[in-house]
Amino acid sequence: MVDISTDYIYQVRLTTHISAVIGSLTHALFTNRVNARGYSVNHPSVQERIEKKRQAALTGGGQLRIAAQHKRGKLTARERLELLLDPDSFVEYDMFVEHRCSDFGMEADHNKYPGDSVVTGQGRINGRLVYVFSQDFTVFGGSLSGAHAQKICKIMDQAMMVGAPVIGLNDSGGARIQEGVESLAGYADIFLRNVMSSGVVPQISLIMGPCAGGAVYSPALTDFTFMVKDTSYLFITGPDVVKSVTNEDVSQEELGGAKTHTTVSGVAHRAFENDVDALLNLRDFFNFLPLSNKDPAPVTECHDPRDRLVPGLDTVVPFESTKAYDMLDIVHGVLDEREFFEIMPNYAKNIVVGFARMNGRTVGIVGNQPKVASGCLDINSSVKGARFVRFCDAFNIPIITFVDVPGFLPGTAQEYGGIIRHGAKLLYAFAEATVPKITVITRKAYGGAYDVMSSKHLRGDVNYAWPSAEVAVMGAKGAVQIIFRGKENQAEAEAEYVEKFANPFPAAVRGFVDDIIQPSTTRKRICRDLEVLASKKQTNPWKKHANIPL
Amino acid sequence: MAAYRSAAGFQRVLHAVKVIKTCKKMGIKTVAVHSDVDSSAVHVKMADEAVCVGPAPTNKSYLNMDAIMNAIKQTGAQAVHPGYGFLSENKEFAKRLAAEGVSFIGPDTHAIQAMGDKIESKLIAKAAKVNTIPGYDGVVKDAEEAVKIAGEIGYPVMIKASAGGGGKGMRIAWNDEETREGFRFSSQEAASSFGDDRLLIEKFIDNPRHIEIQVLADKHGNALWLNERECSIQRRNQKVVEEAPSTFLDPDTRRAMGEQAVSLAKAVKYSSAGTVEFLVDSKKNFYFLEMNTRLQVEHPITECITGLDLVQQMIRIAMGYKLQHKQSDIPINGWAIESRVYAEDPYKSFGLPSIGRLSQYQEPLDLHNVRVDSGIEEGSDISIYYDPMISKLVTYGKTREEALKKMEEALDNYVIRGVTHNIPLLREIIVHPRFVSGDISTKFLPEVYPDGFKGHMLTAGERRELLATAAALYVAAQLRSQKFLGDLRVSVVPAESRQWELCVELDKGLHMLGVSRSGNNYTVEIDGEKVEVSGEWNLASALLPLTINGKHRTLQCLLRTAAGEITLQYLGTSFKLRVLSKLAASLSKHMPEKVPEDTSSILRSPMPGSVVAVSVKPGDNVAEGQEICVIEAMKMQNSMTAAKAAKVKSVHCKAGDTVGEGDLLVELE
């Protein structure tokens, strides 16, 4: 895999290099000729022309279109980058690139915009390097031309070589129809790079306007897709096509708005109020990520004492094992400053995933949520959890798992939907992960779901149980009905089962949990373990790539 | 103490904790009783033994006499301290204890019965030459009779539960219609709170003070008065801030009230601690209101100024000892203030109950002369089943001024996160000029805040302090977010900055600020004025002990988000600010305004509770102010009314439902 990508990049570099050389050659000839003929006095000097082009590039589609963009409640491509990046840190590439289309009058001067419909380059977020592209809706509706795609590919290639994340700010009407297959080729070039970069550098998409048709597959291939509420849409086909094909009446917002994708489809990982809110949050989010798979998870200065006791955790789990509680109370309690960047907070809410810090170090949190559907695992929560675990594993982020799971959700809807194949994804992801894995069983860990949730058997590094933990094949009632089928005195048998299994001992005596800990000490224990596990090395057998049950 | 091997302190947590502490001092073993939701509560952990007496609803646990009697038998308890509320004034319970030979730490049945009934107590008080309020000495049969009697006494009148106390089942009526409505509500509330729906009516003394006398009487006919407590600051007839002594009483009035209180205690052969409540008008005329035959919530302030431990005295008396003190031994030493810290939203009717989990909780106990009586700790749940009291915060000083200053400091240093609390209101009351000068009455809150409590109103100087603090926090967070530790493959290039230009939004006003920093000292320039902020704090501290322009201030940062939102608790009130860089602020003007929901056509539950009744169905036409449904929370019934005349579009609740705060109840067209 490594060889292929290096080859590929080399080719790209070569092409870019050659075209750059040719460009400067023609440029040199041209300037010489101008000087030789001696009418440079009346013509703008090169210096002036550069300045003029630069100015043109900076204003994109012009003041009218900028005003229209603002009126929609959206910022321009450049304003977005200014806000996303540290002041004065943006270094722009390809400001002078123009589209090469000569059909349908596109070759006319007034149809050429320096930089075309995307702004690309690199810059810094809180001092750390990032490559960025920001599609410019004011130029041909941000549509993707061959040149536009080429610009994006250039920074993606460089990000791969340097080892730094790529952030895309999407605001594009789709393919540049005038360019035909050139535009489609451009998309494919980006898709290929998305795939090659996957697991090498973090890739983040922030959808800040329309993103439709084939264009949606670039965000879909990146690690995280965020959206802006009310002003962004993602769909394969728009409402009009939907109407003509399936006769469904659906609005743009309902079909592919932020709410749909963060609650129903699970396509987007989070939505923000507006452009400013989204970009500021993205800066915050960026701080959790390492620059590449070669870097450890970042460690920032931490003010929250690592050995802080959390007395509230001793009472958070209710005495009745059927009663719900909020897993987020536990999660917030143990984290640095209760700060949790939750991923997909409104989708498959029976599992909680997100980023946080412990003693300053980025960690990935996975937790069953007893408050929603008793915290059971179903198709959506398995897929949500699996993708998150794989991201953490790819980017050296330790995984902390809080377990309170009664099992997999039964029923025809789940079986027909393929819970076996989807549930396997989460199992696969936890088993495959080689980053530090710390697991805390807070209450139930029943059946196959116990195995799945980062159990000792899947190479969990440190597995704790709280005194309220119950590790068993199933709940007492069901178990007794099978073991003592047809026998009288079910209640007595049930009590015996509870006495035997509804506690952490069966797992602890076998070494399946490493210790039974007082809940209030959980933060202290995890911080200490993370310190030790920071140098953990574990490798999986060589393979071309694994075959996760997709 | 052998005779009292153990005492069952059955009470909701807060009160039991106090009793257990005193018992421990006296070498008495304790048994706590509790409902299942309280099974991990503080009193249960503190007591030597604990017994669960039933599920959360009080009538199945703390009011469940059979279960409690069983608990007593099972543990062999020899005495019961009932605390306050629940069965503390229940004569039936006292009788059953007597039958089992278990001492009841409190007065005997006869006194409870006599004083527990408002009608009988008034007759006894009259006979004992205690000043009483004009009114109807009998049980009111129905709403129409109530209207008739009210007409005879003259409006305004007060309708209250005969068995009541603590403001429950109490309504004031100014006309016939309100009398009918009040009768209905009071009898329902009385029935659900006390299991006794008898009501009585008396003249309502407008604008009075509520001052009460603490008495202590033994079984040998001796009685003392332990001075007064001023409890005029109330909302919905429930006390909020109390102090001892009162600024209003002169020694003669105090003595006159004390002597009447003692003569009443003697008239009913009272033994134990008790409280005689009076209404005092502006001319220092005082009228007997009722006698509480239990330890009052606000007893700590009396303990502070007299030096007596009232729980200890009650136990001594129950054991048959004579009083240790003479009337001349009872001093007034210094001044004590009590704030009742409630889990409630003070912006809604001076306090509607809120629920939640105390995610962070820290009492200001490292301050000198501060006492906190609480029954909760970090992680406790405030549920809809009981009174929402978090704690009693008591401060003491040599003078009133000293005690008040201490209270300000204590409130500022009190960390309560996870539930809405009334510290904003408490903090405002104690610095209000009328309160500070002692010019108060039971109508203080509605008079001072006629449009409802709105939080602290910032002066220009305070506004600058607040803005400067938010700016300092923002800059500290920005700088920290650039600090990455460890060996880095790609170097970090922090944005060099010594100066920050910020735009801070507060109450829709925008302020441009310039900030510079050296170490932990921030200099913030606001409208040409410089504000210096310094202090030992970091971004993880719950409290921000700051020095702002030389003045000491303790703030709390309640929220700080990536998008620049910062919520600060300052002078008790929480203020929402938004700090943005100059650039972000200038770009924010393009952001679309989100249209807020039209609140007049949507009725949402203002608090968590249960739906008692729904009076409308879809398609009904309602008038503005018409009752739509009734929500009960913490035993208080609240009538929800229509904000405008409209047709009912949909109803989303039914009687018996449990609703959360903000849940949609009814939609209007």
Short mmCIF file of C-alpha atoms in Angstrom, two decimals, chain B residues 135-372:
data_model
loop_
_atom_site.label_atom_id
_atom_site.label_comp_id
_atom_site.label_asym_id
_atom_site.label_seq_id
_atom_site.Cartn_x
_atom_site.Cartn_y
_atom_site.Cartn_z
CA GLY B 135 -61.06 35.47 62.42
CA TYR B 136 -63.53 32.62 62.28
CA ASP B 137 -62.96 30.03 64.97
CA GLY B 138 -64.21 26.99 63.16
CA VAL B 139 -63.86 24.66 60.22
CA VAL B 140 -65.16 26.02 56.93
CA LYS B 141 -67.48 23.57 55.19
CA ASP B 142 -67.38 24.63 51.55
CA ALA B 143 -66.46 27.39 49.15
CA GLU B 144 -69.75 29.22 49.57
CA GLU B 145 -69.45 29.28 53.32
CA ALA B 146 -65.91 30.55 52.88
CA VAL B 147 -67.23 33.45 50.82
CA LYS B 148 -69.84 34.23 53.48
CA ILE B 149 -67.35 34.21 56.34
CA ALA B 150 -64.84 36.24 54.34
CA GLY B 151 -67.55 38.85 53.84
CA GLU B 152 -68.12 39.02 57.59
CA ILE B 153 -64.46 39.36 58.55
CA GLY B 154 -63.75 41.72 55.66
CA TYR B 155 -61.20 41.31 52.87
CA PRO B 156 -58.39 40.50 52.60
CA VAL B 157 -58.66 37.11 54.22
CA MET B 158 -56.35 34.17 54.52
CA ILE B 159 -57.54 30.64 53.88
CA LYS B 160 -55.36 28.00 55.40
CA ALA B 161 -55.25 24.33 56.19
CA SER B 162 -56.22 23.55 59.73
CA ALA B 163 -53.51 20.91 59.90
CA GLY B 164 -51.07 22.91 57.85
CA GLY B 165 -47.75 24.59 58.19
CA GLY B 166 -44.92 25.85 56.07
CA GLY B 167 -47.18 27.78 53.74
CA LYS B 168 -48.67 24.68 52.19
CA GLY B 169 -52.41 24.77 51.64
CA MET B 170 -52.43 28.52 52.24
CA ARG B 171 -54.04 31.15 49.99
CA ILE B 172 -54.85 34.84 50.30
CA ALA B 173 -58.06 36.12 48.80
CA TRP B 174 -59.06 39.70 48.04
CA ASN B 175 -62.53 38.99 46.67
CA ASP B 176 -65.26 36.35 46.44
CA GLU B 177 -63.91 34.71 43.33
CA GLU B 178 -60.43 34.36 44.75
CA THR B 179 -61.96 32.93 47.89
CA ARG B 180 -63.66 30.18 45.91
CA GLU B 181 -60.51 29.37 43.96
CA GLY B 182 -58.35 29.55 47.07
CA PHE B 183 -60.70 27.22 48.90
CA ARG B 184 -60.41 24.66 46.12
CA PHE B 185 -56.61 24.78 45.90
CA SER B 186 -56.04 24.86 49.62
CA SER B 187 -58.25 21.89 50.32
CA GLN B 188 -56.56 19.86 47.56
CA GLU B 189 -53.11 20.77 48.80
CA ALA B 190 -54.07 20.17 52.40
CA ALA B 191 -55.40 16.77 51.50
CA SER B 192 -52.26 15.74 49.62
CA SER B 193 -49.77 17.23 52.10
CA PHE B 194 -51.40 16.48 55.43
CA GLY B 195 -54.18 14.01 54.64
CA ASP B 196 -56.63 16.45 56.25
CA ASP B 197 -58.55 18.94 54.12
CA ARG B 198 -60.15 21.06 56.87
CA LEU B 199 -59.69 24.77 56.29
CA LEU B 200 -60.10 27.93 58.33
CA ILE B 201 -60.31 31.61 57.51
CA GLU B 202 -58.95 34.65 59.28
CA LYS B 203 -58.27 38.32 58.73
CA PHE B 204 -55.19 38.81 56.65
CA ILE B 205 -52.88 41.36 58.18
CA ASP B 206 -51.46 43.24 55.25
CA ASN B 207 -47.75 44.05 55.19
CA PRO B 208 -46.78 42.45 58.46
CA ARG B 209 -43.49 41.09 59.70
CA HIS B 210 -43.15 37.48 60.65
CA ILE B 211 -41.25 37.21 63.91
CA GLU B 212 -41.14 34.08 66.01
CA ILE B 213 -40.05 33.27 69.54
CA GLN B 214 -38.11 30.12 70.33
CA VAL B 215 -39.21 28.52 73.57
CA LEU B 216 -37.78 25.67 75.57
CA ALA B 217 -39.82 23.93 78.24
CA ASP B 218 -39.10 20.93 80.43
CA LYS B 219 -41.38 18.30 81.97
CA HIS B 220 -41.27 20.07 85.32
CA GLY B 221 -43.24 23.16 84.36
CA ASN B 222 -40.23 25.36 83.60
CA ALA B 223 -40.08 27.35 80.37
CA LEU B 224 -37.73 29.84 78.76
CA TRP B 225 -37.79 32.07 75.69
CA LEU B 226 -34.65 32.09 73.62
CA ASN B 227 -35.27 35.39 71.85
CA GLU B 228 -36.72 35.95 68.43
CA ARG B 229 -36.07 35.11 64.84
CA GLU B 230 -37.00 37.54 62.11
CA CYS B 231 -38.43 35.49 59.22
CA SER B 232 -40.16 38.16 57.16
CA ILE B 233 -38.38 37.51 53.88
CA GLN B 234 -40.69 34.96 52.33
CA ARG B 235 -41.97 33.86 49.00
CA ARG B 236 -45.34 32.15 48.73
CA ASN B 237 -45.42 32.10 52.55
CA GLN B 238 -42.20 30.13 52.77
CA LYS B 239 -39.17 31.60 54.48
CA VAL B 240 -36.09 32.47 52.46
CA VAL B 241 -33.80 34.54 54.66
CA GLU B 242 -33.99 34.60 58.46
CA GLU B 243 -32.01 36.43 61.10
CA ALA B 244 -31.65 36.61 64.83
CA PRO B 245 -32.17 38.93 66.49
CA SER B 246 -34.64 41.16 64.64
CA THR B 247 -33.69 44.73 63.86
CA PHE B 248 -37.25 45.75 64.62
CA LEU B 249 -37.85 44.66 68.20
CA ASP B 250 -37.03 46.84 71.17
CA PRO B 251 -36.30 45.10 74.49
CA ASP B 252 -39.82 45.78 75.77
CA THR B 253 -41.59 44.24 72.78
CA ARG B 254 -39.17 41.34 72.82
CA ARG B 255 -39.91 40.68 76.47
CA ALA B 256 -43.68 41.03 75.95
CA MET B 257 -43.59 38.54 73.06
CA GLY B 258 -41.30 36.19 74.95
CA GLU B 259 -43.51 36.21 78.01
CA GLN B 260 -46.68 35.54 76.02
CA ALA B 261 -44.90 32.69 74.23
CA VAL B 262 -43.85 31.17 77.54
CA SER B 263 -47.33 31.52 79.01
CA LEU B 264 -48.76 29.70 75.98
CA ALA B 265 -46.19 26.92 76.37
CA LYS B 266 -47.10 26.58 80.02
CA ALA B 267 -50.83 26.64 79.20
CA VAL B 268 -50.46 23.50 77.09
CA LYS B 269 -47.99 21.87 79.49
CA TYR B 270 -45.44 22.00 76.73
CA SER B 271 -42.12 20.20 77.01
CA SER B 272 -39.26 20.28 74.49
CA ALA B 273 -38.29 23.00 72.02
CA GLY B 274 -41.06 24.87 70.30
CA THR B 275 -41.68 28.00 68.33
CA VAL B 276 -44.42 30.57 68.76
CA GLU B 277 -44.95 32.50 65.54
CA PHE B 278 -46.27 36.06 65.57
CA LEU B 279 -47.27 38.58 62.96
CA VAL B 280 -46.02 42.02 63.90
CA ASP B 281 -47.47 45.13 62.29
CA SER B 282 -45.68 48.39 61.68
CA LYS B 283 -46.77 49.71 65.09
CA LYS B 284 -45.20 46.73 66.83
CA ASN B 285 -48.59 45.20 67.61
CA PHE B 286 -48.13 41.48 67.53
CA TYR B 287 -50.60 38.67 66.97
CA PHE B 288 -50.26 34.98 67.65
CA LEU B 289 -50.10 33.00 64.43
CA GLU B 290 -49.35 29.44 65.44
CA MET B 291 -47.10 27.34 67.58
CA ASN B 292 -44.79 24.84 65.96
CA THR B 293 -44.24 21.86 68.19
CA ARG B 294 -41.01 20.81 66.56
CA LEU B 295 -37.56 22.04 65.82
CA GLN B 296 -37.75 24.70 63.13
CA VAL B 297 -35.60 24.75 60.01
CA GLU B 298 -34.18 28.09 61.08
CA HIS B 299 -33.18 26.99 64.61
CA PRO B 300 -29.41 27.33 63.93
CA ILE B 301 -29.50 31.13 64.10
CA THR B 302 -30.93 30.93 67.62
CA GLU B 303 -28.17 28.51 68.52
CA CYS B 304 -25.62 30.98 67.17
CA ILE B 305 -26.74 33.91 69.28
CA THR B 306 -27.57 31.98 72.46
CA GLY B 307 -24.86 29.34 72.37
CA LEU B 308 -27.33 26.51 73.07
CA ASP B 309 -27.57 23.26 71.09
CA LEU B 310 -31.31 22.87 70.71
CA VAL B 311 -31.21 19.22 69.69
CA GLN B 312 -29.19 18.45 72.79
CA GLN B 313 -31.66 20.39 74.90
CA MET B 314 -34.56 18.46 73.36
CA ILE B 315 -32.91 15.14 74.16
CA ARG B 316 -32.18 16.25 77.75
CA ILE B 317 -35.78 17.32 78.19
CA ALA B 318 -37.10 14.06 76.75
CA MET B 319 -34.92 12.22 79.24
CA GLY B 320 -36.68 14.10 82.01
CA TYR B 321 -33.96 16.52 83.04
CA LYS B 322 -34.78 20.01 84.25
CA LEU B 323 -33.73 23.03 82.20
CA GLN B 324 -30.14 24.01 82.81
CA HIS B 325 -30.68 27.70 82.29
CA LYS B 326 -32.62 30.57 83.76
CA GLN B 327 -34.20 33.31 81.66
CA SER B 328 -31.49 35.73 82.74
CA ASP B 329 -28.84 33.30 81.40
CA ILE B 330 -30.09 33.66 77.82
CA PRO B 331 -27.94 36.15 75.94
CA ILE B 332 -28.05 37.80 72.56
CA ASN B 333 -24.48 37.42 71.42
CA GLY B 334 -23.81 38.92 68.03
CA TRP B 335 -25.94 38.41 64.96
CA ALA B 336 -26.76 35.39 62.82
CA ILE B 337 -28.25 35.21 59.33
CA GLU B 338 -29.63 32.13 57.62
CA SER B 339 -30.12 31.79 53.89
CA ARG B 340 -32.16 28.88 52.67
CA VAL B 341 -30.40 27.59 49.61
CA TYR B 342 -32.98 25.94 47.40
CA ALA B 343 -32.79 24.01 44.15
CA GLU B 344 -35.17 26.31 42.41
CA ASP B 345 -35.28 28.92 39.69
CA PRO B 346 -35.53 32.35 41.36
CA TYR B 347 -36.45 34.01 38.08
CA LYS B 348 -39.80 32.22 38.07
CA SER B 349 -42.13 33.46 40.86
CA PHE B 350 -39.09 33.94 43.17
CA GLY B 351 -38.44 30.24 42.96
CA LEU B 352 -40.00 27.31 41.14
CA PRO B 353 -38.51 23.90 41.88
CA SER B 354 -35.79 22.53 39.66
CA ILE B 355 -34.31 19.07 39.65
CA GLY B 356 -31.05 17.56 38.61
CA ARG B 357 -27.87 15.96 39.72
CA LEU B 358 -25.29 17.96 41.64
CA SER B 359 -22.41 17.52 39.26
CA GLN B 360 -20.18 19.71 41.39
CA TYR B 361 -20.81 20.76 44.95
CA GLN B 362 -18.56 22.58 47.37
CA GLU B 363 -19.68 24.31 50.56
CA PRO B 364 -17.88 27.47 51.69
CA LEU B 365 -16.70 25.77 54.87
CA ASP B 366 -13.18 27.09 54.86
CA LEU B 367 -14.60 30.50 55.75
CA HIS B 368 -14.67 31.42 59.42
CA ASN B 369 -18.08 31.87 61.13
CA VAL B 370 -19.93 30.03 58.39
CA ARG B 371 -22.08 26.99 59.12
CA VAL B 372 -23.76 24.87 56.47
#
